[in-house]
Amino acid sequence: MAETTRRTESRYGNRPTMKDVAARAGVGLKTVSRVVNGEPGVTPDTERRVQEAIDALGFRRNDSARVLRKGRTASIGLVLEDLADPFYGPLSRAVEEVARAHGALLINGSSAEDPDREQELVLALCARRVDGLVVIPAGDDHRYLEPEIKAGVATVFVDRPAGQIDADVVLSDSFGGARDGVAHLIAHGHRRIGFIGDMPRIHTAAERLRGYRAAMEDAGIPVEPDWMSLGVTGPERVRLAAETMLSGSSPVTAVFAGNNRVTVTVVRVIAERARPVALVGFDDIELADLLQPGVTVVAQDAAQLGRTAADRLFRQLDGSLVLPERIELPTRLITRGSGELPPAA
């Protein structure tokens, strides 16, 4: 019995080239190039034949050669702390919208709050010749970026400043927002106020702790060490810190939560207790207005942070910015009930 041999092709076959398009359309390579790049000098009938060949073959332009000629990739990188954090959703979307308006592609990734991972990711993006970077830094030493910046990679830091280099940064007023939030609790009669924040090496955590201390000092209230807890923002650590502050013979009557993840855990702890506890959180949280009471927060505009950073990035790229600048955006206190509760009798 004769055996029939059939040639099989990989599902990942070779991509069609301009040469393939030219052969199918019966034209020269230069004509295909003109059509693909939108250049003049091609008759309507010829352009139609070339376009039909492109559609039939599924041809897509390879921008690698154009990148080599122009030195620009029309792409930017965004390095976040945690892609799953709701705070970074509006920020990332805003950066993407600005990039899209400039005809650029956004590539993003997460450092997971690991300085080594941040450096690895940033340098990987640079190796792929992104035109610019928007970075929420995990580390405090960014000298590794100096050669890239000198080579022309536009760079803007967001939410936290760069470490040991002079670079554009767009921040929220973490110090002022925390001071206002704690002062709000003090104005409603609280003097025993706890602070639960992120790791102290993180700029925003340190600034919010500083704002807490400033508000207490302005009111002449001595701060006891047991009222402050900084560390990882996982539920286990935050729950233990909150339960410790809310227990004992002289528990705190109010808590200032240093970020959205801390606030969510503290809300759960408070809900389990019979005595009311006042709460102000830094960063808004989803459904905060639907809880009973609603959660009072110090809100920062994540979308505006992203837009401002991306705008500055593209101004760097078009040559209209020369000197790095620090931009600090204001926060807003939103009162919903939890921060207005008086101390329990």
mmCIF file of C-alpha atoms in Angstrom, residues 125-242:
data_model
loop_
_atom_site.group_PDB
_atom_site.id
_atom_site.type_symbol
_atom_site.label_atom_id
_atom_site.label_comp_id
_atom_site.label_asym_id
_atom_site.label_seq_id
_atom_site.Cartn_x
_atom_site.Cartn_y
_atom_site.Cartn_z
ATOM 1 C CA LEU A 125 12.206 48.246 28.712
ATOM 2 C CA CYS A 126 15.240 50.357 27.830
ATOM 3 C CA ALA A 127 16.747 47.388 25.993
ATOM 4 C CA ARG A 128 13.583 47.312 23.923
ATOM 5 C CA ARG A 129 14.255 50.945 22.999
ATOM 6 C CA VAL A 130 11.234 52.602 24.606
ATOM 7 C CA ASP A 131 11.331 56.366 24.078
ATOM 8 C CA GLY A 132 10.427 57.175 27.661
ATOM 9 C CA LEU A 133 9.626 55.819 31.101
ATOM 10 C CA VAL A 134 7.072 56.636 33.780
ATOM 11 C CA VAL A 135 8.220 54.984 36.996
ATOM 12 C CA ILE A 136 6.649 54.515 40.422
ATOM 13 C CA PRO A 137 9.907 53.689 42.196
ATOM 14 C CA ALA A 138 10.362 50.760 44.557
ATOM 15 C CA GLY A 139 14.018 51.486 45.303
ATOM 16 C CA ASP A 140 15.886 54.520 46.593
ATOM 17 C CA ASP A 141 18.908 54.478 44.264
ATOM 18 C CA HIS A 142 18.280 55.197 40.605
ATOM 19 C CA ARG A 143 21.807 55.880 39.462
ATOM 20 C CA TYR A 144 21.489 52.790 37.265
ATOM 21 C CA LEU A 145 19.239 54.940 35.025
ATOM 22 C CA GLU A 146 21.774 57.717 34.443
ATOM 23 C CA PRO A 147 23.291 56.145 31.275
ATOM 24 C CA GLU A 148 19.813 55.620 29.826
ATOM 25 C CA ILE A 149 18.726 59.193 30.550
ATOM 26 C CA LYS A 150 21.964 60.526 29.021
ATOM 27 C CA ALA A 151 21.258 58.373 25.973
ATOM 28 C CA GLY A 152 17.935 60.171 25.541
ATOM 29 C CA VAL A 153 15.359 58.054 27.384
ATOM 30 C CA ALA A 154 12.849 60.565 28.789
ATOM 31 C CA THR A 155 12.022 59.691 32.411
ATOM 32 C CA VAL A 156 9.395 60.886 34.886
ATOM 33 C CA PHE A 157 8.849 59.483 38.380
ATOM 34 C CA VAL A 158 5.380 59.390 39.927
ATOM 35 C CA ASP A 159 4.048 59.134 43.497
ATOM 36 C CA ARG A 160 7.593 58.938 44.908
ATOM 37 C CA PRO A 161 10.782 60.783 43.960
ATOM 38 C CA ALA A 162 13.819 59.170 42.377
ATOM 39 C CA GLY A 163 16.757 58.308 44.612
ATOM 40 C CA GLN A 164 20.196 59.887 44.139
ATOM 41 C CA ILE A 165 19.454 61.348 40.695
ATOM 42 C CA ASP A 166 17.837 64.594 39.588
ATOM 43 C CA ALA A 167 14.686 63.765 37.629
ATOM 44 C CA ASP A 168 11.140 64.957 37.010
ATOM 45 C CA VAL A 169 8.681 63.800 39.671
ATOM 46 C CA VAL A 170 4.934 64.215 40.114
ATOM 47 C CA LEU A 171 3.622 63.660 43.637
ATOM 48 C CA SER A 172 0.525 64.047 45.754
ATOM 49 C CA ASP A 173 0.858 66.123 48.911
ATOM 50 C CA SER A 174 1.120 63.128 51.246
ATOM 51 C CA PHE A 175 2.368 65.209 54.168
ATOM 52 C CA GLY A 176 -0.324 67.870 53.888
ATOM 53 C CA GLY A 177 -3.088 65.364 53.240
ATOM 54 C CA ALA A 178 -2.197 63.266 56.286
ATOM 55 C CA ARG A 179 -1.879 66.352 58.476
ATOM 56 C CA ASP A 180 -5.336 67.530 57.363
ATOM 57 C CA GLY A 181 -6.880 64.100 57.942
ATOM 58 C CA VAL A 182 -5.489 63.773 61.465
ATOM 59 C CA ALA A 183 -6.381 67.398 62.269
ATOM 60 C CA HIS A 184 -9.947 66.543 61.225
ATOM 61 C CA LEU A 185 -10.049 63.733 63.806
ATOM 62 C CA ILE A 186 -8.613 66.053 66.452
ATOM 63 C CA ALA A 187 -11.278 68.655 65.618
ATOM 64 C CA HIS A 188 -13.930 66.032 66.393
ATOM 65 C CA GLY A 189 -12.570 65.477 69.903
ATOM 66 C CA HIS A 190 -10.001 62.715 69.453
ATOM 67 C CA ARG A 191 -6.683 62.787 71.269
ATOM 68 C CA ARG A 192 -5.760 59.100 71.199
ATOM 69 C CA ILE A 193 -5.253 58.556 67.475
ATOM 70 C CA GLY A 194 -3.461 55.587 65.940
ATOM 71 C CA PHE A 195 -1.507 55.590 62.685
ATOM 72 C CA ILE A 196 -1.112 52.441 60.564
ATOM 73 C CA GLY A 197 1.050 52.846 57.480
ATOM 74 C CA ASP A 198 3.192 51.175 54.862
ATOM 75 C CA MET A 199 6.899 50.335 55.152
ATOM 76 C CA PRO A 200 8.863 53.334 56.471
ATOM 77 C CA ARG A 201 11.424 53.260 53.636
ATOM 78 C CA ILE A 202 8.635 54.181 51.181
ATOM 79 C CA HIS A 203 8.463 57.926 50.574
ATOM 80 C CA THR A 204 4.682 58.204 50.797
ATOM 81 C CA ALA A 205 4.540 56.214 54.047
ATOM 82 C CA ALA A 206 7.234 58.391 55.626
ATOM 83 C CA GLU A 207 5.516 61.602 54.491
ATOM 84 C CA ARG A 208 2.123 60.513 55.830
ATOM 85 C CA LEU A 209 3.670 59.567 59.165
ATOM 86 C CA ARG A 210 5.303 62.978 59.221
ATOM 87 C CA GLY A 211 1.918 64.600 58.559
ATOM 88 C CA TYR A 212 0.356 62.602 61.396
ATOM 89 C CA ARG A 213 3.078 63.698 63.800
ATOM 90 C CA ALA A 214 2.790 67.329 62.694
ATOM 91 C CA ALA A 215 -0.973 67.410 63.296
ATOM 92 C CA MET A 216 -0.572 65.890 66.751
ATOM 93 C CA GLU A 217 2.233 68.310 67.612
ATOM 94 C CA ASP A 218 0.208 71.288 66.373
ATOM 95 C CA ALA A 219 -2.566 70.240 68.769
ATOM 96 C CA GLY A 220 -0.129 69.731 71.661
ATOM 97 C CA ILE A 221 -0.849 65.994 71.850
ATOM 98 C CA PRO A 222 2.107 63.771 72.803
ATOM 99 C CA VAL A 223 2.322 60.662 70.608
ATOM 100 C CA GLU A 224 2.822 57.324 72.306
ATOM 101 C CA PRO A 225 4.957 54.728 70.465
ATOM 102 C CA ASP A 226 2.154 52.147 70.631
ATOM 103 C CA TRP A 227 -0.048 54.427 68.533
ATOM 104 C CA MET A 228 2.125 54.046 65.438
ATOM 105 C CA SER A 229 2.628 50.945 63.312
ATOM 106 C CA LEU A 230 4.435 50.780 59.963
ATOM 107 C CA GLY A 231 5.160 47.697 57.882
ATOM 108 C CA VAL A 232 3.821 45.554 55.082
ATOM 109 C CA THR A 233 0.209 46.255 54.234
ATOM 110 C CA GLY A 234 -0.968 42.641 54.150
ATOM 111 C CA PRO A 235 -4.204 41.961 56.069
ATOM 112 C CA GLU A 236 -2.544 39.887 58.802
ATOM 113 C CA ARG A 237 -0.044 42.554 59.844
ATOM 114 C CA VAL A 238 -2.563 45.406 59.624
ATOM 115 C CA ARG A 239 -5.232 43.462 61.527
ATOM 116 C CA LEU A 240 -2.803 42.730 64.361
ATOM 117 C CA ALA A 241 -1.738 46.382 64.526
ATOM 118 C CA ALA A 242 -5.341 47.621 64.581
#
